One Martini backbone bead per residue (centre of mass of N, CA, C, O) as a GRO file, in nm:
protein
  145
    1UNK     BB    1  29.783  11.817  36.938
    2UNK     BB    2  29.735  11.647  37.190
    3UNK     BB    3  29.818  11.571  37.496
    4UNK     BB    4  29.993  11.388  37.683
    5UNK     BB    5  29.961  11.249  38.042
    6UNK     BB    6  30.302  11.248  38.208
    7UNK     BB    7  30.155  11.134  38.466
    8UNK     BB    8  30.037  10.904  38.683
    9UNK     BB    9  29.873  10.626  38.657
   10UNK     BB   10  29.559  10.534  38.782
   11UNK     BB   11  29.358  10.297  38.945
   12UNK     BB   12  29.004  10.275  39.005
   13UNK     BB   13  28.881   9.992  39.259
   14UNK     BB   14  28.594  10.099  39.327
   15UNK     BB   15  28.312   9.970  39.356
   16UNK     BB   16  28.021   9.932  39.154
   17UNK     BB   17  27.706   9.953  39.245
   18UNK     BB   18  27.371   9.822  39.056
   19UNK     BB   19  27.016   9.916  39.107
   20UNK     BB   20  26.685   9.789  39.082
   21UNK     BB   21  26.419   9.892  39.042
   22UNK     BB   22  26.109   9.823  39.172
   23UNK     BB   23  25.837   9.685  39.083
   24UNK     BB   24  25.553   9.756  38.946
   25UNK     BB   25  25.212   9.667  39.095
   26UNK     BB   26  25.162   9.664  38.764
   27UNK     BB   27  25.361   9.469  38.682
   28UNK     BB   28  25.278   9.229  38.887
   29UNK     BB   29  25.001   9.182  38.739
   30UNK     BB   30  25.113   9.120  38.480
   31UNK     BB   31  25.073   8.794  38.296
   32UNK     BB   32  25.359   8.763  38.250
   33UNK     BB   33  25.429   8.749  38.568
   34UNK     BB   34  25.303   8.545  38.682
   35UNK     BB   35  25.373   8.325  38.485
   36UNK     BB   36  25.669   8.330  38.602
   37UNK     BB   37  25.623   8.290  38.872
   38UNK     BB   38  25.472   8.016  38.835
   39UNK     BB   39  25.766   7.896  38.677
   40UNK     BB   40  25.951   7.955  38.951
   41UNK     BB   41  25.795   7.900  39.260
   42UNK     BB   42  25.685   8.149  39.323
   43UNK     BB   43  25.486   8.360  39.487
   44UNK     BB   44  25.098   8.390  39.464
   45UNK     BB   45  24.865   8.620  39.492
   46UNK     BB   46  24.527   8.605  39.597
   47UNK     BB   47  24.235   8.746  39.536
   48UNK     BB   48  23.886   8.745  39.612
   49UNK     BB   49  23.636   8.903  39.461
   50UNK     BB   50  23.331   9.015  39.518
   51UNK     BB   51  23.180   8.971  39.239
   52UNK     BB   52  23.360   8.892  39.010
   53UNK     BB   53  23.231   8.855  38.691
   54UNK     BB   54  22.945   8.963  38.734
   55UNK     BB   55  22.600   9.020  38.673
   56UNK     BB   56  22.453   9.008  38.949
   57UNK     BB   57  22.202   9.012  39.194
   58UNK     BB   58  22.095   9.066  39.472
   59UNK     BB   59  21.799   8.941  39.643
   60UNK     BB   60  21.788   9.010  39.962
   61UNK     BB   61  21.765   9.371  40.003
   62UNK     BB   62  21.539   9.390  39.822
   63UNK     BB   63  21.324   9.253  39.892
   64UNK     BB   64  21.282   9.388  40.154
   65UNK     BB   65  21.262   9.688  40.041
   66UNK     BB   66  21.022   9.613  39.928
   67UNK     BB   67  20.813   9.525  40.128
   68UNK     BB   68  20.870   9.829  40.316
   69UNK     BB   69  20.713   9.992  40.067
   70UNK     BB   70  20.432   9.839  40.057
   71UNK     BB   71  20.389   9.888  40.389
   72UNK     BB   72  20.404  10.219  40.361
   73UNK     BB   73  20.271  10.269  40.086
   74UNK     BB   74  20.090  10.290  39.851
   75UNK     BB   75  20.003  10.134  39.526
   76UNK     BB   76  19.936  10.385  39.428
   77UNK     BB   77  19.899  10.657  39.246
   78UNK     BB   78  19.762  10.955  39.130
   79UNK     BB   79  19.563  11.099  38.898
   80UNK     BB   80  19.424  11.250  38.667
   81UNK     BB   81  19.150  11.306  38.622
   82UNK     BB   82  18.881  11.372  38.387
   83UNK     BB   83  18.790  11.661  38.421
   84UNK     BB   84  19.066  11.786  38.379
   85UNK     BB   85  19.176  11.672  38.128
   86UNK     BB   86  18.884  11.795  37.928
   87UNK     BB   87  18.963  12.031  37.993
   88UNK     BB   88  19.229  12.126  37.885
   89UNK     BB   89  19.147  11.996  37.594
   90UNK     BB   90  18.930  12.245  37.556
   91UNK     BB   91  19.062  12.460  37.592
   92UNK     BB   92  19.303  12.459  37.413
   93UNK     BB   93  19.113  12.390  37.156
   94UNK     BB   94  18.993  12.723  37.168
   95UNK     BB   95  19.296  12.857  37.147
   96UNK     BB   96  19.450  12.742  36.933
   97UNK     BB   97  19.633  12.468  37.073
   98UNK     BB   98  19.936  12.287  37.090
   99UNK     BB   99  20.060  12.122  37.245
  100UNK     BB  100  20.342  12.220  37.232
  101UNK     BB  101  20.261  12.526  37.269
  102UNK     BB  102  20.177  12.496  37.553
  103UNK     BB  103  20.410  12.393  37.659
  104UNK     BB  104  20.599  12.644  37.576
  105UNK     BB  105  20.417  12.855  37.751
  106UNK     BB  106  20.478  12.639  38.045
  107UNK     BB  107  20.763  12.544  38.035
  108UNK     BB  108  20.726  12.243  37.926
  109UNK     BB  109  20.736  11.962  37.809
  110UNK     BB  110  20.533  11.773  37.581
  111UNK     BB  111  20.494  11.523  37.809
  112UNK     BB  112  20.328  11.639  38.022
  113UNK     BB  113  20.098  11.723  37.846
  114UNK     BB  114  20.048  11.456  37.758
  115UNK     BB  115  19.965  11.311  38.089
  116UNK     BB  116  19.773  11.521  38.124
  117UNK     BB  117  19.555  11.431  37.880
  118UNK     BB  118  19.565  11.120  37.922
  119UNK     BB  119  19.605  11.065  38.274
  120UNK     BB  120  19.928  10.961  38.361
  121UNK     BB  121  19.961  11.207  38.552
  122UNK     BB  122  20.111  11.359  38.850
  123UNK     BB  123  19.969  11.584  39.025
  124UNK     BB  124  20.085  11.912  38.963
  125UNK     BB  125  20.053  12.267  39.115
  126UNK     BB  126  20.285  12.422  38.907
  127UNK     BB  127  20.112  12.284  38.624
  128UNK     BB  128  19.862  12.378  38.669
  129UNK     BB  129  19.902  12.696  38.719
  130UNK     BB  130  19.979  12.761  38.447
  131UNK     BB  131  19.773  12.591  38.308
  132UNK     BB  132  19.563  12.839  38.407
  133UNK     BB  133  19.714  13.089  38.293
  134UNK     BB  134  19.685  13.047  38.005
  135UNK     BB  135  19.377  12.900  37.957
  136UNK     BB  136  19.185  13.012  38.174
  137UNK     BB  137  19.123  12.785  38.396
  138UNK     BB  138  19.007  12.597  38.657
  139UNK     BB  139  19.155  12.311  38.794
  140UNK     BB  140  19.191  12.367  39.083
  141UNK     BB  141  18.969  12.287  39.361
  142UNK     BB  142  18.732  12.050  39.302
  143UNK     BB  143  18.790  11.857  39.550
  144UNK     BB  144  18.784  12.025  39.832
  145UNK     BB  145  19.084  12.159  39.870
   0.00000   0.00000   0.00000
């Protein structure tokens, strides 16, 4: 059996203040909060961001940037002549190979294949060069280059 203490009880009287930790300001923006701050007549911080739940585009400086462009750039870029496009489609079909296999031996993708032969393709000279080397005919230097 425990034995009980058989001096003197004393009662401590010494006040024990608990602080609440402030709300943090996720939780104050929460719509509970603030709904509740407004139906306590506390005051309510709102702040307007700008274009904020809008999916518009600015008109201002894009129109000026479109005119920069208009006026110091040419309008078309250049495209693969004619008989660039006819010579790499006859080398390659000489050959006997497939778009897919040039672009393959070229390293370069099907699409860009593609747009040498349609006539699409901005010519670049590091892929001229290539199927130069593949198919064995000289694409560059025919415009006097």
């Amino acid at each position: 059996m425990p034995t009980r203490f058989g001096g003197a009880v004393t009662q401590d009287w010494e006040p024990v203040v608990l602080h609440k930790s402030k709300p943090k300001a996720q939780d104050l923006r929460h719509p509970k909060a603030v709904n509740q701050a407004l139906r306590s007549g506390a005051p309510v911080q709102t702040i307007k961001k700008f274009d904020a739940g809008s999916n518009k585009k600015t008109a201002g400086p894009v129109v000026n940037a479109r005119k920069l462009d208009e006026g110091t750039e040419p309008a078309a870029l250049d495209r693969v002549p004619t008989d660039v496009r006819q010579t790499i489609q006859k080398a390659r079909l000489e050959k006997k190979l497939s778009q897919a296999e040039l672009a393959k031996l070229i390293n370069e993708q099907l699409k860009v294949v593609q747009e040498y032969e349609n006539g699409k393709a901005v010519p670049n000279q590091s892929v001229l060069a290539k199927m130069e080397r593949v198919l064995g005919v000289k694409l560059r230097g025919k415009s006097g280059k």
